[in-house]
PDB file of C-alpha atoms in Angstrom:
ATOM      1  CA  MET S 962      94.250 115.783  93.107  1.00 36.00           C
ATOM      2  CA  GLN S 963      95.548 117.959  95.929  1.00 46.00           C
ATOM      3  CA  GLN S 964      94.851 121.652  95.254  1.00 50.00           C
ATOM      4  CA  THR S 965      97.350 124.344  96.138  1.00 52.00           C
ATOM      5  CA  SER S 966      95.627 127.217  97.921  1.00 51.00           C
ATOM      6  CA  THR S 967      96.504 130.776  96.862  1.00 52.00           C
ATOM      7  CA  GLU S 968      95.474 132.112 100.276  1.00 53.00           C
ATOM      8  CA  VAL S 969      97.844 132.240 103.213  1.00 50.00           C
ATOM      9  CA  PRO S 970      96.534 129.590 105.633  1.00 53.00           C
ATOM     10  CA  VAL S 971      96.384 129.966 109.402  1.00 82.00           C
ATOM     11  CA  THR S 972      99.125 127.474 110.104  1.00 88.00           C
ATOM     12  CA  GLY S 973     100.139 128.185 113.675  1.00 90.00           C
ATOM     13  CA  GLN S 974     103.789 128.093 114.674  1.00 93.00           C
ATOM     14  CA  LEU S 975     106.324 126.152 112.622  1.00 94.00           C
ATOM     15  CA  VAL S 976     107.209 122.990 114.540  1.00 95.00           C
ATOM     16  CA  GLY S 977     109.885 121.549 112.255  1.00 96.00           C
ATOM     17  CA  THR S 978     111.159 121.085 108.713  1.00 96.00           C
ATOM     18  CA  TYR S 979     112.022 117.707 107.240  1.00 96.00           C
ATOM     19  CA  ARG S 980     113.565 116.497 104.003  1.00 92.00           C
ATOM     20  CA  TYR S 981     115.117 113.416 102.473  1.00 88.00           C
ATOM     21  CA  GLY S 982     118.893 113.097 102.504  1.00 77.00           C
ATOM     22  CA  LYS S 983     121.031 112.804  99.372  1.00 73.00           C
ATOM     23  CA  GLY S 984     123.524 110.280 100.726  1.00 68.00           C
ATOM     24  CA  LEU S 985     121.830 107.224  99.218  1.00 67.00           C
ATOM     25  CA  LYS S 986     121.419 108.983  95.875  1.00 70.00           C
ATOM     26  CA  ILE S 987     125.114 109.882  95.708  1.00 75.00           C
ATOM     27  CA  PHE S 988     126.158 106.380  96.770  1.00 75.00           C
ATOM     28  CA  THR S 989     123.868 104.762  94.181  1.00 80.00           C
ATOM     29  CA  ILE S 990     125.199 106.960  91.370  1.00 79.00           C
ATOM     30  CA  VAL S 991     128.852 106.420  92.316  1.00 84.00           C
ATOM     31  CA  PHE S 992     128.457 102.665  92.828  1.00 84.00           C
ATOM     32  CA  SER S 993     126.511 102.168  89.588  1.00 84.00           C
ATOM     33  CA  LEU S 994     129.062 104.195  87.614  1.00 87.00           C
ATOM     34  CA  ALA S 995     131.905 102.200  89.186  1.00 86.00           C
ATOM     35  CA  LEU S 996     130.261  98.930  88.124  1.00 86.00           C
ATOM     36  CA  LEU S 997     129.669 100.231  84.590  1.00 87.00           C
ATOM     37  CA  ILE S 998     133.284 101.414  84.288  1.00 87.00           C
ATOM     38  CA  LEU S 999     134.537  98.062  85.569  1.00 86.00           C
ATOM     39  CA  ALA S1000     132.248  96.262  83.111  1.00 84.00           C
ATOM     40  CA  GLY S1001     133.579  98.432  80.279  1.00 86.00           C
ATOM     41  CA  LEU S1002     137.193  97.713  81.219  1.00 85.00           C
ATOM     42  CA  ILE S1003     136.544  93.979  81.347  1.00 82.00           C
ATOM     43  CA  VAL S1004     134.869  94.006  77.934  1.00 81.00           C
ATOM     44  CA  TYR S1005     137.697  96.134  76.513  1.00 79.00           C
ATOM     45  CA  PHE S1006     140.265  93.718  77.919  1.00 77.00           C
ATOM     46  CA  ALA S1007     138.340  90.821  76.357  1.00 74.00           C
ATOM     47  CA  THR S1008     138.599  92.462  72.919  1.00 79.00           C
ATOM     48  CA  THR S1009     142.399  92.501  73.184  1.00 76.00           C
ATOM     49  CA  LEU S1010     142.644  88.739  73.672  1.00 68.00           C
ATOM     50  CA  PRO S1011     142.839  86.264  70.803  1.00 68.00           C
ATOM     51  CA  VAL S1012     139.527  84.486  70.268  1.00 61.00           C
ATOM     52  CA  ASN S1013     141.092  81.077  70.779  1.00 56.00           C
ATOM     53  CA  SER S1014     143.482  82.115  73.537  1.00 57.00           C
ATOM     54  CA  SER S1015     142.400  79.196  75.725  1.00 58.00           C
ATOM     55  CA  GLY S1016     140.206  76.144  75.781  1.00 57.00           C
ATOM     56  CA  PRO S1017     136.793  75.749  77.437  1.00 63.00           C
ATOM     57  CA  VAL S1018     136.471  77.134  80.957  1.00 59.00           C
ATOM     58  CA  THR S1019     134.338  75.399  83.591  1.00 64.00           C
ATOM     59  CA  PHE S1020     133.685  76.362  87.203  1.00 58.00           C
ATOM     60  CA  THR S1021     131.224  75.469  89.916  1.00 61.00           C
ATOM     61  CA  THR S1022     129.188  78.135  91.704  1.00 59.00           C
ATOM     62  CA  PRO S1023     128.681  78.121  95.506  1.00 62.00           C
ATOM     63  CA  SER S1024     125.156  76.787  94.917  1.00 64.00           C
ATOM     64  CA  GLY S1025     126.604  73.719  93.183  1.00 61.00           C
ATOM     65  CA  SER S1026     125.637  74.545  89.591  1.00 64.00           C
ATOM     66  CA  THR S1027     128.232  74.337  86.820  1.00 63.00           C
ATOM     67  CA  MET S1028     128.938  77.092  84.304  1.00 60.00           C
ATOM     68  CA  ARG S1029     130.821  76.459  81.056  1.00 64.00           C
ATOM     69  CA  PHE S1030     132.353  78.966  78.657  1.00 60.00           C
ATOM     70  CA  ASN S1031     134.056  78.464  75.307  1.00 61.00           C
ATOM     71  CA  GLY S1032     137.102  80.306  76.582  1.00 61.00           C
ATOM     72  CA  ASN S1033     138.399  83.209  78.617  1.00 69.00           C
ATOM     73  CA  VAL S1034     137.025  85.736  76.127  1.00 70.00           C
ATOM     74  CA  SER S1035     133.419  84.562  76.431  1.00 75.00           C
ATOM     75  CA  MET S1036     133.764  84.394  80.217  1.00 75.00           C
ATOM     76  CA  LEU S1037     134.987  88.007  80.322  1.00 78.00           C
ATOM     77  CA  TYR S1038     132.117  89.144  78.103  1.00 77.00           C
ATOM     78  CA  TYR S1039     129.679  87.400  80.418  1.00 78.00           C
ATOM     79  CA  THR S1040     131.261  88.997  83.500  1.00 83.00           C
ATOM     80  CA  GLY S1041     131.126  92.456  81.940  1.00 82.00           C
ATOM     81  CA  ALA S1042     127.491  92.018  80.941  1.00 85.00           C
ATOM     82  CA  LEU S1043     126.594  90.775  84.418  1.00 86.00           C
ATOM     83  CA  LEU S1044     128.222  93.788  86.090  1.00 87.00           C
ATOM     84  CA  ALA S1045     126.434  96.156  83.702  1.00 87.00           C
ATOM     85  CA  PHE S1046     123.122  94.423  84.421  1.00 88.00           C
ATOM     86  CA  ILE S1047     123.670  94.764  88.183  1.00 89.00           C
ATOM     87  CA  ALA S1048     124.523  98.464  87.802  1.00 86.00           C
ATOM     88  CA  VAL S1049     121.395  99.163  85.763  1.00 87.00           C
ATOM     89  CA  GLY S1050     119.290  97.113  88.186  1.00 85.00           C
ATOM     90  CA  ILE S1051     120.548  99.063  91.207  1.00 82.00           C
ATOM     91  CA  ALA S1052     119.896 102.379  89.456  1.00 80.00           C
ATOM     92  CA  ALA S1053     116.403 101.267  88.402  1.00 79.00           C
ATOM     93  CA  LEU S1054     115.563 100.061  91.916  1.00 76.00           C
ATOM     94  CA  TYR S1055     116.641 103.391  93.377  1.00 74.00           C
ATOM     95  CA  ALA S1056     114.656 105.316  90.746  1.00 73.00           C
ATOM     96  CA  TRP S1057     111.547 103.247  91.559  1.00 67.00           C
ATOM     97  CA  HIS S1058     111.929 103.740  95.296  1.00 69.00           C
ATOM     98  CA  SER S1059     112.830 107.436  95.055  1.00 69.00           C
ATOM     99  CA  ARG S1060     109.419 108.379  93.654  1.00 68.00           C
ATOM    100  CA  TYR S1061     108.412 109.023  97.269  1.00 70.00           C
ATOM    101  CA  ARG S1062     111.508 111.130  98.018  1.00 74.00           C
ATOM    102  CA  HIS S1063     110.674 114.225  95.976  1.00 82.00           C
ATOM    103  CA  SER S1064     108.949 116.137  98.782  1.00 92.00           C
ATOM    104  CA  SER S1065     110.128 118.248 101.697  1.00 94.00           C
ATOM    105  CA  TYR S1066     107.902 119.036 104.673  1.00 97.00           C
ATOM    106  CA  GLU S1067     107.058 121.872 107.032  1.00 97.00           C
ATOM    107  CA  LEU S1068     105.155 120.731 110.085  1.00 97.00           C
ATOM    108  CA  TYR S1069     102.998 123.405 111.713  1.00 97.00           C
ATOM    109  CA  GLU S1070     100.779 123.411 114.789  1.00 95.00           C
ATOM    110  CA  GLN S1071      97.638 123.399 112.647  1.00 96.00           C
ATOM    111  CA  GLY S1072      98.695 121.498 109.531  1.00 96.00           C
ATOM    112  CA  ILE S1073     101.387 120.282 107.194  1.00 97.00           C
ATOM    113  CA  ALA S1074     102.923 121.845 104.097  1.00 96.00           C
ATOM    114  CA  TYR S1075     104.787 119.743 101.567  1.00 96.00           C
ATOM    115  CA  THR S1076     106.722 120.919  98.537  1.00 95.00           C
ATOM    116  CA  THR S1077     106.986 118.554  95.590  1.00 92.00           C
ATOM    117  CA  LYS S1078     108.884 119.603  92.454  1.00 88.00           C
ATOM    118  CA  GLY S1079     108.542 123.254  93.374  1.00 90.00           C
ATOM    119  CA  VAL S1080     104.806 123.145  94.163  1.00 94.00           C
ATOM    120  CA  ARG S1081     103.907 123.868  97.792  1.00 95.00           C
ATOM    121  CA  THR S1082     100.684 122.478  99.245  1.00 95.00           C
ATOM    122  CA  TYR S1083      99.360 123.218 102.708  1.00 95.00           C
ATOM    123  CA  VAL S1084      96.792 120.905 104.301  1.00 96.00           C
ATOM    124  CA  PRO S1085      95.200 121.740 107.679  1.00 96.00           C
ATOM    125  CA  PHE S1086      94.959 118.776 110.028  1.00 97.00           C
ATOM    126  CA  THR S1087      91.222 119.399 110.335  1.00 96.00           C
ATOM    127  CA  GLU S1088      90.841 118.641 106.611  1.00 97.00           C
ATOM    128  CA  ILE S1089      92.758 115.348 106.734  1.00 97.00           C
ATOM    129  CA  GLU S1090      90.132 112.629 106.875  1.00 96.00           C
ATOM    130  CA  HIS S1091      92.489 109.656 106.629  1.00 97.00           C
ATOM    131  CA  LEU S1092      95.773 109.177 108.478  1.00 98.00           C
ATOM    132  CA  TYR S1093      97.256 105.767 107.715  1.00 96.00           C
ATOM    133  CA  LEU S1094     100.268 104.264 109.490  1.00 95.00           C
ATOM    134  CA  PHE S1095     101.935 101.058 108.335  1.00 91.00           C
ATOM    135  CA  ALA S1096     105.126  99.019 108.199  1.00 87.00           C
ATOM    136  CA  SER S1097     107.105  98.118 105.090  1.00 84.00           C
ATOM    137  CA  GLY S1098     110.588  96.999 104.087  1.00 75.00           C
ATOM    138  CA  GLN S1099     112.798  94.972 106.401  1.00 73.00           C
ATOM    139  CA  THR S1100     110.697  95.789 109.467  1.00 71.00           C
ATOM    140  CA  MET S1101     107.295  94.975 107.960  1.00 68.00           C
ATOM    141  CA  PHE S1102     106.866  91.733 109.889  1.00 69.00           C
ATOM    142  CA  SER S1103     107.847  93.352 113.198  1.00 71.00           C
ATOM    143  CA  GLY S1104     105.103  95.934 112.788  1.00 70.00           C
ATOM    144  CA  MET S1105     107.396  98.933 113.324  1.00 85.00           C
ATOM    145  CA  ILE S1106     105.734 101.944 111.705  1.00 91.00           C
ATOM    146  CA  THR S1107     107.962 103.134 108.857  1.00 92.00           C
ATOM    147  CA  ASN S1108     105.347 104.846 106.694  1.00 94.00           C
ATOM    148  CA  LEU S1109     102.863 107.634 107.258  1.00 97.00           C
ATOM    149  CA  ALA S1110     100.257 108.425 104.609  1.00 96.00           C
ATOM    150  CA  PHE S1111      97.497 111.017 104.634  1.00 98.00           C
ATOM    151  CA  ARG S1112      94.779 112.412 102.393  1.00 97.00           C
ATOM    152  CA  ARG S1113      91.860 114.796 102.648  1.00 96.00           C
ATOM    153  CA  ASN S1114      89.294 112.158 101.669  1.00 94.00           C
ATOM    154  CA  ALA S1115      88.813 108.922  99.737  1.00 91.00           C
ATOM    155  CA  SER S1116      88.592 110.756  96.394  1.00 92.00           C
ATOM    156  CA  GLU S1117      92.253 111.773  96.654  1.00 94.00           C
ATOM    157  CA  PRO S1118      95.389 109.622  96.533  1.00 94.00           C
ATOM    158  CA  PHE S1119      97.393 109.158  99.706  1.00 95.00           C
ATOM    159  CA  HIS S1120     100.505 111.278 100.153  1.00 95.00           C
ATOM    160  CA  ARG S1121     103.104 108.869 101.510  1.00 94.00           C
ATOM    161  CA  VAL S1122     106.059 109.719 103.749  1.00 95.00           C
ATOM    162  CA  ILE S1123     108.665 106.973 104.135  1.00 92.00           C
ATOM    163  CA  GLU S1124     111.270 106.134 106.759  1.00 90.00           C
ATOM    164  CA  PRO S1125     114.366 107.450 104.845  1.00 89.00           C
ATOM    165  CA  LEU S1126     113.085 110.970 105.641  1.00 93.00           C
ATOM    166  CA  LYS S1127     115.616 112.532 108.000  1.00 93.00           C
ATOM    167  CA  ARG S1128     114.308 112.339 111.595  1.00 95.00           C
ATOM    168  CA  PHE S1129     111.325 110.359 110.359  1.00 96.00           C
ATOM    169  CA  PHE S1130     110.336 108.986 113.765  1.00 96.00           C
ATOM    170  CA  GLU S1131     110.336 112.479 115.262  1.00 97.00           C
ATOM    171  CA  PHE S1132     108.230 113.669 112.315  1.00 98.00           C
ATOM    172  CA  GLN S1133     105.807 110.772 112.693  1.00 97.00           C
ATOM    173  CA  GLN S1134     105.319 111.292 116.423  1.00 97.00           C
ATOM    174  CA  LEU S1135     104.796 115.059 116.134  1.00 98.00           C
ATOM    175  CA  PHE S1136     102.408 114.634 113.196  1.00 98.00           C
ATOM    176  CA  ARG S1137     100.299 112.162 115.168  1.00 98.00           C
ATOM    177  CA  GLU S1138     100.192 114.353 118.281  1.00 98.00           C
ATOM    178  CA  LEU S1139      99.325 117.545 116.391  1.00 98.00           C
ATOM    179  CA  TYR S1140      96.730 115.743 114.283  1.00 98.00           C
ATOM    180  CA  LEU S1141      95.063 114.310 117.386  1.00 98.00           C
ATOM    181  CA  ASP S1142      94.999 117.730 119.080  1.00 97.00           C
ATOM    182  CA  ALA S1143      93.422 119.308 115.989  1.00 97.00           C
ATOM    183  CA  ARG S1144      90.770 116.658 115.303  1.00 97.00           C
ATOM    184  CA  GLN S1145      89.727 115.531 118.775  1.00 97.00           C
ATOM    185  CA  PRO S1146      87.594 118.563 119.802  1.00 97.00           C
ATOM    186  CA  ALA S1147      85.333 118.390 116.727  1.00 96.00           C
ATOM    187  CA  VAL S1148      84.868 114.629 117.120  1.00 97.00           C
ATOM    188  CA  LEU S1149      83.880 114.968 120.773  1.00 96.00           C
ATOM    189  CA  GLN S1150      81.542 117.839 119.989  1.00 96.00           C
ATOM    190  CA  THR S1151      79.758 115.712 117.381  1.00 97.00           C
ATOM    191  CA  LEU S1152      79.405 112.812 119.801  1.00 96.00           C
ATOM    192  CA  HIS S1153      78.241 114.910 122.754  1.00 94.00           C
ATOM    193  CA  SER S1154      75.586 116.519 120.553  1.00 96.00           C
ATOM    194  CA  GLY S1155      74.162 113.060 119.812  1.00 94.00           C
ATOM    195  CA  GLY S1156      75.816 112.467 116.439  1.00 96.00           C
ATOM    196  CA  THR S1157      77.954 109.580 115.228  1.00 96.00           C
ATOM    197  CA  VAL S1158      81.490 109.435 113.868  1.00 97.00           C
ATOM    198  CA  THR S1159      82.553 106.738 111.412  1.00 96.00           C
ATOM    199  CA  PHE S1160      86.100 105.408 111.487  1.00 97.00           C
ATOM    200  CA  GLU S1161      87.464 102.936 108.944  1.00 96.00           C
ATOM    201  CA  TYR S1162      89.789  99.971 109.196  1.00 95.00           C
ATOM    202  CA  ALA S1163      91.422  97.296 107.071  1.00 92.00           C
ATOM    203  CA  ASP S1164      91.063  93.890 108.697  1.00 90.00           C
ATOM    204  CA  THR S1165      94.047  91.837 109.840  1.00 87.00           C
ATOM    205  CA  SER S1166      94.134  89.531 106.805  1.00 88.00           C
ATOM    206  CA  GLN S1167      94.247  92.509 104.436  1.00 89.00           C
ATOM    207  CA  VAL S1168      97.062  94.141 106.431  1.00 88.00           C
ATOM    208  CA  TRP S1169      99.187  91.002 106.150  1.00 84.00           C
ATOM    209  CA  ARG S1170      98.387  90.526 102.456  1.00 86.00           C
ATOM    210  CA  LYS S1171      99.593  94.041 101.765  1.00 84.00           C
ATOM    211  CA  ARG S1172     102.796  93.449 103.685  1.00 81.00           C
ATOM    212  CA  VAL S1173     103.499  90.550 101.352  1.00 78.00           C
ATOM    213  CA  SER S1174     102.350  92.201  98.106  1.00 79.00           C
ATOM    214  CA  GLY S1175     103.697  95.686  98.859  1.00 78.00           C
ATOM    215  CA  ASN S1176     100.525  97.320  97.502  1.00 81.00           C
ATOM    216  CA  PHE S1177      99.929  99.271 100.701  1.00 87.00           C
ATOM    217  CA  LEU S1178      97.879 102.256  99.596  1.00 89.00           C
ATOM    218  CA  ASP S1179      95.108 100.423  97.758  1.00 87.00           C
ATOM    219  CA  ILE S1180      93.041  99.526 100.803  1.00 89.00           C
ATOM    220  CA  LYS S1181      89.452  98.434 101.191  1.00 91.00           C
ATOM    221  CA  THR S1182      88.031  99.437 104.546  1.00 92.00           C
ATOM    222  CA  LEU S1183      85.206  98.434 106.854  1.00 94.00           C
ATOM    223  CA  PRO S1184      83.310 100.942 109.013  1.00 95.00           C
ATOM    224  CA  ILE S1185      83.447 101.398 112.775  1.00 95.00           C
ATOM    225  CA  VAL S1186      80.559 103.605 113.882  1.00 96.00           C
ATOM    226  CA  VAL S1187      81.054 105.386 117.196  1.00 96.00           C
ATOM    227  CA  SER S1188      78.349 107.224 119.124  1.00 95.00           C
ATOM    228  CA  ARG S1189      78.123 108.486 122.674  1.00 94.00           C
ATOM    229  CA  ASP S1190      76.120 105.394 123.622  1.00 93.00           C
ATOM    230  CA  TYR S1191      77.351 102.541 121.442  1.00 93.00           C
ATOM    231  CA  LEU S1192      80.048 101.075 119.207  1.00 94.00           C
ATOM    232  CA  GLN S1193      79.033  99.365 115.961  1.00 94.00           C
ATOM    233  CA  VAL S1194      81.425  97.011 114.138  1.00 92.00           C
ATOM    234  CA  GLN S1195      80.341  95.137 110.998  1.00 86.00           C
ATOM    235  CA  GLY S1196      76.675  95.633 111.836  1.00 84.00           C
ATOM    236  CA  SER S1197      77.020  94.413 115.416  1.00 89.00           C
ATOM    237  CA  GLN S1198      76.123  97.108 117.958  1.00 92.00           C
ATOM    238  CA  VAL S1199      77.453  97.076 121.519  1.00 92.00           C
ATOM    239  CA  SER S1200      76.557  99.628 124.183  1.00 92.00           C
ATOM    240  CA  MET S1201      79.387 101.824 125.413  1.00 91.00           C
ATOM    241  CA  ALA S1202      78.505 100.933 129.004  1.00 89.00           C
ATOM    242  CA  SER S1203      79.202  97.244 128.318  1.00 90.00           C
ATOM    243  CA  LEU S1204      82.751  97.818 127.039  1.00 90.00           C
ATOM    244  CA  ARG S1205      85.359  96.925 129.616  1.00 82.00           C
ATOM    245  CA  SER S1206      88.849  96.924 128.105  1.00 83.00           C
ATOM    246  CA  VAL S1207      90.946  98.065 125.161  1.00 85.00           C
ATOM    247  CA  ASP S1208      94.148  96.042 124.889  1.00 83.00           C
ATOM    248  CA  THR S1209      96.819  97.499 122.602  1.00 79.00           C
ATOM    249  CA  SER S1210      99.551  94.882 122.879  1.00 68.00           C
ATOM    250  CA  ALA S1211     102.855  95.939 121.331  1.00 55.00           C
ATOM    251  CA  TRP S1212     103.829  92.276 120.994  1.00 55.00           C
ATOM    252  CA  SER S1213     100.902  91.213 118.833  1.00 61.00           C
ATOM    253  CA  GLU S1214     100.333  94.614 117.110  1.00 80.00           C
ATOM    254  CA  LYS S1215      96.641  94.084 117.745  1.00 86.00           C
ATOM    255  CA  VAL S1216      94.016  96.198 119.397  1.00 90.00           C
ATOM    256  CA  VAL S1217      91.404  94.061 121.141  1.00 91.00           C
ATOM    257  CA  ILE S1218      88.211  95.623 122.496  1.00 91.00           C
ATOM    258  CA  LYS S1219      86.212  93.422 124.882  1.00 89.00           C
ATOM    259  CA  ASP S1220      82.792  93.679 126.484  1.00 86.00           C
ATOM    260  CA  ALA S1221      81.798  92.872 130.062  1.00 83.00           C
ATOM    261  CA  SER S1222      81.702  89.123 129.353  1.00 84.00           C
ATOM    262  CA  GLY S1223      85.229  89.162 127.929  1.00 85.00           C
ATOM    263  CA  LYS S1224      84.006  88.647 124.370  1.00 88.00           C
ATOM    264  CA  PRO S1225      86.047  90.520 121.726  1.00 89.00           C
ATOM    265  CA  VAL S1226      84.009  93.228 120.019  1.00 90.00           C
ATOM    266  CA  LEU S1227      86.889  94.156 117.706  1.00 92.00           C
ATOM    267  CA  SER S1228      90.234  92.429 117.219  1.00 90.00           C
ATOM    268  CA  THR S1229      92.471  93.733 114.460  1.00 91.00           C
ATOM    269  CA  VAL S1230      95.981  94.986 113.709  1.00 90.00           C
ATOM    270  CA  ALA S1231      96.045  98.463 115.222  1.00 90.00           C
ATOM    271  CA  THR S1232      97.751 100.140 112.267  1.00 91.00           C
ATOM    272  CA  GLY S1233      94.990  98.884 109.992  1.00 92.00           C
ATOM    273  CA  ILE S1234      92.696 101.451 111.626  1.00 94.00           C
ATOM    274  CA  LEU S1235      92.745 104.773 109.803  1.00 97.00           C
ATOM    275  CA  ASN S1236      93.174 107.617 112.316  1.00 97.00           C
ATOM    276  CA  MET S1237      94.219 104.987 114.855  1.00 95.00           C
ATOM    277  CA  ASP S1238      95.202 107.440 117.611  1.00 96.00           C
ATOM    278  CA  LEU S1239      92.013 109.462 117.212  1.00 97.00           C
ATOM    279  CA  PHE S1240      89.855 106.339 117.371  1.00 96.00           C
ATOM    280  CA  LEU S1241      91.562 104.867 120.436  1.00 94.00           C
ATOM    281  CA  ASN S1242      91.647 108.167 122.307  1.00 95.00           C
ATOM    282  CA  THR S1243      87.991 108.879 121.512  1.00 96.00           C
ATOM    283  CA  LEU S1244      86.961 105.409 122.646  1.00 94.00           C
ATOM    284  CA  ALA S1245      88.951 105.737 125.878  1.00 92.00           C
ATOM    285  CA  LEU S1246      87.284 109.068 126.685  1.00 93.00           C
ATOM    286  CA  LEU S1247      83.798 107.693 125.976  1.00 93.00           C
ATOM    287  CA  MET S1248      84.395 104.591 128.079  1.00 90.00           C
ATOM    288  CA  GLU S1249      85.702 106.735 130.938  1.00 88.00           C
ATOM    289  CA  THR S1250      82.628 108.973 130.751  1.00 83.00           C
ATOM    290  CA  SER S1251      80.356 105.918 130.653  1.00 69.00           C
ATOM    291  CA  VAL S1252      81.986 104.469 133.777  1.00 54.00           C
ATOM    292  CA  GLU S1253      81.593 107.781 135.623  1.00 61.00           C
ATOM    293  CA  GLN S1254      77.923 108.024 134.664  1.00 63.00           C
ATOM    294  CA  THR S1255      77.297 104.440 135.780  1.00 54.00           C
ATOM    295  CA  ALA S1256      78.969 105.160 139.116  1.00 51.00           C
ATOM    296  CA  GLU S1257      76.815 108.266 139.610  1.00 53.00           C
ATOM    297  CA  HIS S1258      73.614 106.337 138.879  1.00 54.00           C
ATOM    298  CA  THR S1259      74.668 103.554 141.236  1.00 54.00           C
ATOM    299  CA  ALA S1260      75.400 106.057 143.971  1.00 50.00           C
TER     300      ALA S1260
END
C-alpha cells in the first residue's frame, strides 16, 4: 500500500491542482430519481385500474419481436419495473465507475500529491518506477490516451487517473514532462557509468486484449534492457551503433526500432511501454551519442 509520509517533502513549486467535477454525479442522481418517481407513478396508476379493464395487449418492438400482456394493468406494471431497473442500473454503473473519482491532485515540480478520502499522499517523481499510459472507453480503439496510472514499484497497486478529471489532458502532459525531467538525469548517469537500465513493456497482443476485456491494470511485462552500448529485447542483443531509426507513428500507435539493415528490433504499441517517454528519450540520446562517436572515429 502507499504510505503517507509524516515529513514535509521537498516538492518544488506547485504547478497545478486538479479534481473531478460533480456535474455527472448530480445528473446521475437527478435522472435516476426522475426515473424512479416516474416508475412509482406508473405503478400507482396501475393499482387504480380494474384488473380486467381491458383485454390482452400485443405490440411489436422495433427489433421485430412481439410482446404480449394480459391487459393494460400488467403492461403498466412491466413498464414501471423496467424504468426502475434502468434507474438502478444507471446508478450502479456510475457507482462502479466513480471508484476512480475519489481523489484530487496537486502537481508539483518534483512530485505529485493526491488526496483520497481525506488522506494526502505525496510521491516524488524519482520514486515512481512505473508510469503507464493507456486508452479506454469510447476512444480505446483510436489509441487516444485517456488514462494515466503510476506506482512506486511492482509491489504496489497502480493509482489510476481517468479522463473525466477536469483539464485531464493538461494534467497528463505536465505530469509526463515533469516526470521525464526528474528521472532522466539518474538514468543517464547510470548508463554513462557503465550500468544498465531495465524498462518494461506489454506486447501488442496484450494491449489489445486489455482494451477488449477492460482489465487494464493487471499487466504482465517483458524486459527491455538498455546500456550505453546495446539494446536487449527478449534475449536478443543489438549494439547501439547498429540502431538507425525509431519510428513513432501516430497512425499505427506503434513504436518501431530498426537496425542498419532495416530489420525491426522492437515493434510494439507505444503505450504498452511503461515509462514510454523516458525510454524513447533515453534511446534517442544514446543513439545520437553513438552516431557522434562513430563520426569522430571515422574522422
